[in-house]
Coordinates of C-alpha atoms and ligand atoms in Angstrom, one line a residue:
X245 CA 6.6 70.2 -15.3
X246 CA 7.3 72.1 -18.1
X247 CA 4.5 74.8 -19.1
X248 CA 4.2 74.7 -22.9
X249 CA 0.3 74.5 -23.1
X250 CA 0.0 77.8 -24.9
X251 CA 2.7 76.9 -27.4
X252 CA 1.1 74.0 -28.8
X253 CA -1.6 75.3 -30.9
X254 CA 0.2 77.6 -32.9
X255 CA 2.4 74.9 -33.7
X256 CA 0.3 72.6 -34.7
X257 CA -0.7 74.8 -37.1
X258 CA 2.7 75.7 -38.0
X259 CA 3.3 72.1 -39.0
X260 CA 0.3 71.8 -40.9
X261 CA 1.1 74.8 -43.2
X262 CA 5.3 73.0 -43.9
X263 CA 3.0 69.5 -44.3
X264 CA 0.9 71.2 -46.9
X265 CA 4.1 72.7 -48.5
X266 CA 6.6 69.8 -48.4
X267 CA 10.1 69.8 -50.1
X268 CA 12.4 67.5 -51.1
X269 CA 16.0 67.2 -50.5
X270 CA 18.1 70.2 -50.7
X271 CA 15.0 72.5 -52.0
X272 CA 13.6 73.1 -48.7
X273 CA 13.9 76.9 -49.6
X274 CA 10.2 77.7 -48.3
X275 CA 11.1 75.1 -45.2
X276 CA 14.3 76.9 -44.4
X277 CA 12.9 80.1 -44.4
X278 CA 10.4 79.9 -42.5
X279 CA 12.8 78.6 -39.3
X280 CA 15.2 81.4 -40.2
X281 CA 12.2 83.5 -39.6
X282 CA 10.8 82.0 -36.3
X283 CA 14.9 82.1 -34.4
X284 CA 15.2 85.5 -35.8
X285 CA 12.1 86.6 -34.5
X286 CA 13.0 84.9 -31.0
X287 CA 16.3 86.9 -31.2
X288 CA 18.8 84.1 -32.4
X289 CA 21.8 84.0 -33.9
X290 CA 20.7 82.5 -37.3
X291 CA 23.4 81.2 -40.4
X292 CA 21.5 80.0 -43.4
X293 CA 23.0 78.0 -46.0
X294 CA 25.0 75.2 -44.4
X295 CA 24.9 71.8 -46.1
X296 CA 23.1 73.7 -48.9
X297 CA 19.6 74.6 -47.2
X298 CA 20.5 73.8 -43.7
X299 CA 19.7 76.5 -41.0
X300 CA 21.8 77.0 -37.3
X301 CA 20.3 78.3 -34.6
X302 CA 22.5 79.7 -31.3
X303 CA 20.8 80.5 -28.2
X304 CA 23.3 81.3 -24.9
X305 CA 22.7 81.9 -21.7
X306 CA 24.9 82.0 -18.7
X307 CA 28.9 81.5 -18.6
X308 CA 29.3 78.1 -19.1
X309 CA 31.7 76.5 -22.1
X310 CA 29.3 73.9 -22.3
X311 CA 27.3 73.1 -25.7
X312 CA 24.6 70.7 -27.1
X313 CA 23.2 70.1 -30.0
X314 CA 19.4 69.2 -31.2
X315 CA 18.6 68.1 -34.8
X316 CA 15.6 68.0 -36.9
X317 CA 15.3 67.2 -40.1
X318 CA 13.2 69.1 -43.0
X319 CA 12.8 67.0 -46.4
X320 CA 9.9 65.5 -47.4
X321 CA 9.7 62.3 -49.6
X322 CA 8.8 61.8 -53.4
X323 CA 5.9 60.2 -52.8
X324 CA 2.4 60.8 -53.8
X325 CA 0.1 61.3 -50.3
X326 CA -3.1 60.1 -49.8
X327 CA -4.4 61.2 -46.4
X328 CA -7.7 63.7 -47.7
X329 CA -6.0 65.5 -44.5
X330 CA -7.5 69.2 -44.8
X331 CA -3.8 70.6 -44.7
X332 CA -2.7 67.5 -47.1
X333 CA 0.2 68.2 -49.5
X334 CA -0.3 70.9 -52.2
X335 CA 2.6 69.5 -54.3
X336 CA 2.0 66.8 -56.4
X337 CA 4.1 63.2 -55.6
X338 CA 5.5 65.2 -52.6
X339 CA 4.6 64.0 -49.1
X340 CA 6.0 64.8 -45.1
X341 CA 5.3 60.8 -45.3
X342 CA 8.6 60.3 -42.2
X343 CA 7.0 63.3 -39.9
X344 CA 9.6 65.5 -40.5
X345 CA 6.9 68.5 -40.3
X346 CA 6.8 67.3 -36.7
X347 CA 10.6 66.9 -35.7
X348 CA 10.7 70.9 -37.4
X349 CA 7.9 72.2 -35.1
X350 CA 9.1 70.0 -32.0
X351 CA 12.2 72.0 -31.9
X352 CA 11.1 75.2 -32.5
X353 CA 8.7 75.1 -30.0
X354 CA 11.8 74.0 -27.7
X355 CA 13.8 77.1 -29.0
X356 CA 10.8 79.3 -27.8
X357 CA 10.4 77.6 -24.3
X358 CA 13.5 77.8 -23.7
X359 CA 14.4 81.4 -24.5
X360 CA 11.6 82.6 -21.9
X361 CA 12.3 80.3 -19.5
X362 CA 16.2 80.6 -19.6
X363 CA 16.9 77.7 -17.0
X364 CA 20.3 76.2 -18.5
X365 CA 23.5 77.6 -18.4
X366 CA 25.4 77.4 -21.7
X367 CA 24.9 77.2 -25.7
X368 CA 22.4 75.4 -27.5
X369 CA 22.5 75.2 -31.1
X370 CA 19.7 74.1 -33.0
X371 CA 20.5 72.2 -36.2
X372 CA 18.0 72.1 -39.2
X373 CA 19.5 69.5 -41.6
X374 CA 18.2 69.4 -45.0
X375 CA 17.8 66.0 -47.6
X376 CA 17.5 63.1 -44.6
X377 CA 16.3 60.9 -46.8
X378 CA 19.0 58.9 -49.4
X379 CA 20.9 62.1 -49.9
X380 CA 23.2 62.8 -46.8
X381 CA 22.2 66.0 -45.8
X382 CA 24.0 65.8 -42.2
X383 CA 27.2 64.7 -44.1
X384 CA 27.0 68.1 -46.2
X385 CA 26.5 69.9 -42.5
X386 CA 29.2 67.9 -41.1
X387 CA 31.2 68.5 -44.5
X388 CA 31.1 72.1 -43.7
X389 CA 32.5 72.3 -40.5
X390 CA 29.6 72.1 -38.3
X391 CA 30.9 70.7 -35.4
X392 CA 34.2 73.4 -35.8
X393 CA 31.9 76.6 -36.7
X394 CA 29.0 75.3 -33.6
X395 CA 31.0 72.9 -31.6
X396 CA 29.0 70.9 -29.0
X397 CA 29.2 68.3 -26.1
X398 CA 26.2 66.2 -27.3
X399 CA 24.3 66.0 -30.0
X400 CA 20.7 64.5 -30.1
X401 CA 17.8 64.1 -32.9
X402 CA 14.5 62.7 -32.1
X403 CA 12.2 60.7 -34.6
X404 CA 8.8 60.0 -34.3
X405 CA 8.3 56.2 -34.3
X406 CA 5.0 54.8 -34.6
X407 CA 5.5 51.3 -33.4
X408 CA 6.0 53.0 -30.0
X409 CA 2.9 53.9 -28.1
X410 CA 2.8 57.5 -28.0
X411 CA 4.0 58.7 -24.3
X412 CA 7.2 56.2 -24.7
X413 CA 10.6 57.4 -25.4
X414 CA 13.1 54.8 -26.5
X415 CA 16.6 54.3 -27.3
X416 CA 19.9 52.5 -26.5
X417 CA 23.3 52.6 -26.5
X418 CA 25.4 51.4 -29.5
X419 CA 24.0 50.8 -32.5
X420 CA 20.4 52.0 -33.1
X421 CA 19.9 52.1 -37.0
X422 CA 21.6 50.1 -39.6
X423 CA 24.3 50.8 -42.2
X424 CA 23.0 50.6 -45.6
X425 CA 25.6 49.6 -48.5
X426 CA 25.3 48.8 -51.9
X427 CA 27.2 46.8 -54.6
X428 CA 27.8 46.4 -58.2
X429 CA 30.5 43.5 -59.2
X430 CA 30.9 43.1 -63.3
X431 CA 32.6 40.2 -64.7
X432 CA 34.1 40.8 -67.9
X433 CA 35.6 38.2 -70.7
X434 CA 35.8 38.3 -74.4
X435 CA 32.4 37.2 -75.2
X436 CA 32.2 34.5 -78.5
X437 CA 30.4 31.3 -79.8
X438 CA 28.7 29.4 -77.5
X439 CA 29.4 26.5 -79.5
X440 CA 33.3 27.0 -78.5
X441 CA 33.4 27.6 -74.8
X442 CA 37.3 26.4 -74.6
X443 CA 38.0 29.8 -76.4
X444 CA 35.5 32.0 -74.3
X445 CA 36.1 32.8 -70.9
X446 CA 32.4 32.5 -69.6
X447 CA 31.4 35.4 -67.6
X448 CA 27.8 33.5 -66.9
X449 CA 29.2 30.5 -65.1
X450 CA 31.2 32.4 -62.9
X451 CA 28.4 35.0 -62.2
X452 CA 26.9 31.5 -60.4
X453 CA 30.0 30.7 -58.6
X454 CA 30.0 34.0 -57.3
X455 CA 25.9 34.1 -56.1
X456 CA 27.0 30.9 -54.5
X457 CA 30.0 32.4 -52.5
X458 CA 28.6 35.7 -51.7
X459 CA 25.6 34.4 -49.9
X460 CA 28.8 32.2 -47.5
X461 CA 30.5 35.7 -46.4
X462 CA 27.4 36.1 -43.2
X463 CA 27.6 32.3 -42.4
X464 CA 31.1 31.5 -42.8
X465 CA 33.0 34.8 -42.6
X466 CA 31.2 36.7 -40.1
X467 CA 30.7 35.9 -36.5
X468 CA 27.3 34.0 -35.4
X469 CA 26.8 36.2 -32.6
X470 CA 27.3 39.3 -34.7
X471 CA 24.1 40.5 -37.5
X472 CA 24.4 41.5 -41.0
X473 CA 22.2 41.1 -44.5
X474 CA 23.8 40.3 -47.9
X475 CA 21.4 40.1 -50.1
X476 CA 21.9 39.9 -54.1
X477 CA 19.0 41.3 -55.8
X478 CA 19.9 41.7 -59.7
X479 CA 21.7 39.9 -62.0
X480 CA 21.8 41.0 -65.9
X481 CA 23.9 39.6 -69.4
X482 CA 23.0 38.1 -71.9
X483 CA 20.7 38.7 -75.0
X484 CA 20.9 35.2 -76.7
X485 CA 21.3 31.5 -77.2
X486 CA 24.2 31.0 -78.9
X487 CA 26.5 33.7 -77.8
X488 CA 28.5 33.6 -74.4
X489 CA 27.9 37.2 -73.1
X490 CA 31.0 39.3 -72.7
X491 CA 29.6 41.2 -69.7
X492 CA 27.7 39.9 -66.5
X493 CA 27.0 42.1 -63.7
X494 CA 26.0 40.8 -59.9
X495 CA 24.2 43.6 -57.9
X496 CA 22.9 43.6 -54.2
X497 CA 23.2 45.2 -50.9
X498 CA 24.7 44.8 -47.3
X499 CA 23.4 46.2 -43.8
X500 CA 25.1 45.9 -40.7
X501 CA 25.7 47.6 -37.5
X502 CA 29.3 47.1 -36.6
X503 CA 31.6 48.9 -38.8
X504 CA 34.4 46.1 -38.5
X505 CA 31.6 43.8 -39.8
X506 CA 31.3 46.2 -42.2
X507 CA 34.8 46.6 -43.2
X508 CA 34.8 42.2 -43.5
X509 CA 32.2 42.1 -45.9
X510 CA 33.2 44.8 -48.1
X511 CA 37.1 42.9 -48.3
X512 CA 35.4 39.5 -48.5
X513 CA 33.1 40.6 -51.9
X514 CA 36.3 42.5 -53.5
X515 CA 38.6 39.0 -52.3
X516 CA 35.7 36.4 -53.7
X517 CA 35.0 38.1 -56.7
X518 CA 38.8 38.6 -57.6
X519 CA 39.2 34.6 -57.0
X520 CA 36.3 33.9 -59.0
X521 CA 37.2 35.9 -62.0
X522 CA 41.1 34.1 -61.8
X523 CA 39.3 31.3 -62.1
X524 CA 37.4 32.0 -64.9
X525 CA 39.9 33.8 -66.9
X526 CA 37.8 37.4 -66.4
X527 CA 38.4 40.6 -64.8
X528 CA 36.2 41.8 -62.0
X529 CA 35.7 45.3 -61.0
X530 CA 33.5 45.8 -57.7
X531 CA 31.9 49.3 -57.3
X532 CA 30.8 48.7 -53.3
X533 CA 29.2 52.3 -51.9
X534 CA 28.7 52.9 -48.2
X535 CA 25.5 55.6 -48.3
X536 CA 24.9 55.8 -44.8
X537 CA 27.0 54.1 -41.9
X538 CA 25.4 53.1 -38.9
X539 CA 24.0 55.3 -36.3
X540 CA 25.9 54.6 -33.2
X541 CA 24.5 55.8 -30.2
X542 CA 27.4 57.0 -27.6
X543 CA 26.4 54.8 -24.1
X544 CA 26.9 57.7 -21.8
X545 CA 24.4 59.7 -24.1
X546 CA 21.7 57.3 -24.3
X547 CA 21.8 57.2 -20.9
X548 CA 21.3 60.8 -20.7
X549 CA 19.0 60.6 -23.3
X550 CA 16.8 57.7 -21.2
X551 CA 17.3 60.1 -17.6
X552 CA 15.9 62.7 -19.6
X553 CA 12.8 61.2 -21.2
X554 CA 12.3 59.5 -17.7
X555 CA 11.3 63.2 -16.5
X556 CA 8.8 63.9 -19.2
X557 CA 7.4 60.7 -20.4
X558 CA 7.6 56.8 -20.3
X559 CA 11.4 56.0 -20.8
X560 CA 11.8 52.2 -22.2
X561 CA 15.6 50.4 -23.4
X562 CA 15.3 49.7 -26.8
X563 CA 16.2 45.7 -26.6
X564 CA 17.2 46.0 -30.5
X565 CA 18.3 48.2 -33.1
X566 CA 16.2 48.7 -36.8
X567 CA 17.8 47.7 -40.1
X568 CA 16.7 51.1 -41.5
X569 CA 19.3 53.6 -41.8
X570 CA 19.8 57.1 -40.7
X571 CA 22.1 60.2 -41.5
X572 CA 22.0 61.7 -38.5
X573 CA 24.6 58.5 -38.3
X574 CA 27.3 61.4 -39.6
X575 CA 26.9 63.5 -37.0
X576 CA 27.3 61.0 -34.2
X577 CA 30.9 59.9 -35.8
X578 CA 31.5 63.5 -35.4
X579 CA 30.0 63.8 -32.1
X580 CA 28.8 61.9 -28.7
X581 CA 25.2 62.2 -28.6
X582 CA 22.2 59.7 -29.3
X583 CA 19.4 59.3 -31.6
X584 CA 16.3 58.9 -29.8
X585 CA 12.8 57.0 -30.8
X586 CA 9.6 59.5 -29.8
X587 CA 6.6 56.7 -29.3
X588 CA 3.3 58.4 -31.8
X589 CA 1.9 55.4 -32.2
X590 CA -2.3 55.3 -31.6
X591 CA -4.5 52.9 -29.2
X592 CA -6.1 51.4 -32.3
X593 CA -2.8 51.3 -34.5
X594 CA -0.3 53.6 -36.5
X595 CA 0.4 53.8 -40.4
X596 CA 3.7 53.2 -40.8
X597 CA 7.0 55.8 -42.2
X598 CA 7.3 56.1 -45.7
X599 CA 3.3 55.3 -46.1
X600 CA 1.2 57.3 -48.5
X601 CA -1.6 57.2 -45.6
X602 CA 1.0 58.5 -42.9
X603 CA 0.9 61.4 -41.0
X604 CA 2.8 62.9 -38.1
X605 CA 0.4 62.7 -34.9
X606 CA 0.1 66.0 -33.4
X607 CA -0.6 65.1 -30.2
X608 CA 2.9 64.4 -29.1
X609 CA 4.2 67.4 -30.1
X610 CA 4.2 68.7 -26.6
X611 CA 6.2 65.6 -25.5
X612 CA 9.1 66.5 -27.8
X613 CA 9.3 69.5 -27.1
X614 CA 9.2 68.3 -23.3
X615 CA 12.0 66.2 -23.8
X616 CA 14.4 68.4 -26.1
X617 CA 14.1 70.9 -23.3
X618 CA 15.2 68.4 -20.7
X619 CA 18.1 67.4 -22.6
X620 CA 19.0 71.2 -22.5
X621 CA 17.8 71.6 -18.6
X622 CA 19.8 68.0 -17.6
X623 CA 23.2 68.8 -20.0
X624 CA 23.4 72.3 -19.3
X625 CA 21.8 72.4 -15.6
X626 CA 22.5 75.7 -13.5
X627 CA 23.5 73.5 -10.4
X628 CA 27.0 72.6 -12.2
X629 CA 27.9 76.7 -12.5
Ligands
LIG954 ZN1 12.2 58.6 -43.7
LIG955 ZN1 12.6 60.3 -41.2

């Protein structure tokens, strides 16, 4: 077993100090430099700056080509926290309220076992991704080069999950987290008397025909075996009685898993809202926005990913994916690796992500550091010199 005993206090308070100090999105300046300071200080090769605030750090040993990849993520959320913690937020309606605190000290308390204890043969880079939440940090990273400039074999991220009792490790191959779409259709006529609708091409009656056929696409388009969400969820136009509004727009969003699902809703919306506005006598313009795809977990990683946890932890099949998304969904379309679900969850319950009464549960710190350095130990073993 892995000793990291004497690691875990000064981490704990580490991850205390970036919870009191949280950042959002692309201003994780503090964050950022604070890990620039711990790799430097264990010797690393450090590059600041990628994606914006993202940080890299390279640690080699041996003469292996082989390379792998571990990410954490560092935003906080704009959310107002309520804990009373002693070490609770010191920035107003800024909040670690997705444990992000922990995922940064997990790995840097990996990056310090493992540069005493040396026991891998090859490179491992140690990502530090900026703005997880809604603004695509990884795709910046990825957008940069990441993958040329630090290339690697696998890439893995762990996130704390509290549904999961803490001690369990779980994940699964193929999809793990949903794609997350949105989109805005407008229906446009002319707009006149309501009094005359034979001269007014009426941009509210086809905004119901269209409700109507948009909620068909999942039942009659899409496979029953397959999953996906279309939900509409605003529709405005209008401002009086008498007047047939020139402008109506539909708004909603779509989640999925299988990109070719995906791909069939997105061409069914633009196809029923053209047919709808022929019918009508209106145009239709459809703004549809992919934010984040779907994390797909490469099989042959998860299963790494499971062999691994098995060593440190409870290791458990995920029988289902979650509808929430996840950017680190760029990186695995650039790269074979899995995302992996770190149990934290209490015996007498667990606040959910995103909660203003959240907060990351120290006490599996030591387990992820556990298991990022058997992901480095199993991928870049000494016995396959
Ligand atoms: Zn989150
Ligand atoms: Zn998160």
């Amino acid at each position: 077993m892995t000793d990291i005993s004497d690691l875990i206090q000064p981490l704990v308070a580490f991850r205390r100090d970036i919870h009191a100090h949280p950042e959002l999105g692309f201003c994780e300046h503090r964050t950022a430099g604070r890990i620039a300071e711990h790799l430097r200080a264990l010797g690393l090769e450090v590059h600041e700056g990628i994606g914006r605030t993202g940080v890299v750090g390279i640690m080699r040993n041996g003469t292996s080509g082989r390379s792998i990849g571990l990410r954490a993520d560092m935003d906080a959320l704009p959310i107002h926290e309520q804990t009373n913690l002693p070490y609770a937020s010191t920035t107003p309606g800024t909040f670690h309220g997705c444990g992000h605190d922990g995922h940064v000290a997990m790995l840097l308390g990996a990056a310090q076992h493992l540069n005493r204890s040396r026991n891998f043969d090859g490179t491992v880079h140690f990502f530090f991704q900026p703005a997880e939440e809604g603004q695509g940090g990884a795709r910046e990273m990825v957008r940069e080069g990441l993958f040329e400039r630090f290339p690697c074999d696998r890439v893995f991220a762990l996130h704390n999950w509290p549904d999961l009792p803490a001690g369990t490790i779980a994940t699964r191959p193929g999809p793990i987290m949903g794609a997350a779409d949105k989109f805005e259709i407008r229906l446009e006529g002319r707009g006149g008397h309501a009094a005359i609708p034979q001269d007014t091409p009426d941009a509210i009656f086809a905004a119901a025909a269209l409700v109507q056929q948009l909620n068909a696409i999942v039942s009659r388009r899409i496979a029953p075996t397959a999953s996906a969400v279309l939900s509409i969820t605003q529709i405005h136009g209008g401002h009086t009685h008498n007047v047939i509004p020139d402008l109506v727009t539909v708004s909603g969003t779509v989640r999925t898993f299988d990109p070719a699902v995906q791909d069939r809703i997105e061409a069914s919306i633009r196809e029923i809202a053209a047919g709808v506005a022929l019918a009508g006598e209106l145009t239709a313009t459809v703004d549809y926005q992919r934010y984040y795809p779907a994390t797909i977990n490469d099989a042959q990683a998860a299963q790494e990913a499971l062999d691994a946890a098995a060593t440190v932890g409870v290791a458990q099949l995920a029988p289902d994916p979650a509808f929430t998304s996840e950017d680190f969904a760029f990186m695995l379309q650039a790269c074979k690796g899995a995302y992996i679900w770190l149990g934290q969850g209490k015996p007498e319950g667990a606040t959910p992500l995103h909660n203003p009464h959240y907060d990351f549960n120290d006490d599996v710190l030591g387990l992820g550091i556990r298991l990022h350095v058997a992901l480095v130990e199993q991928h870049l073993a000494l016995s396959l010199q």
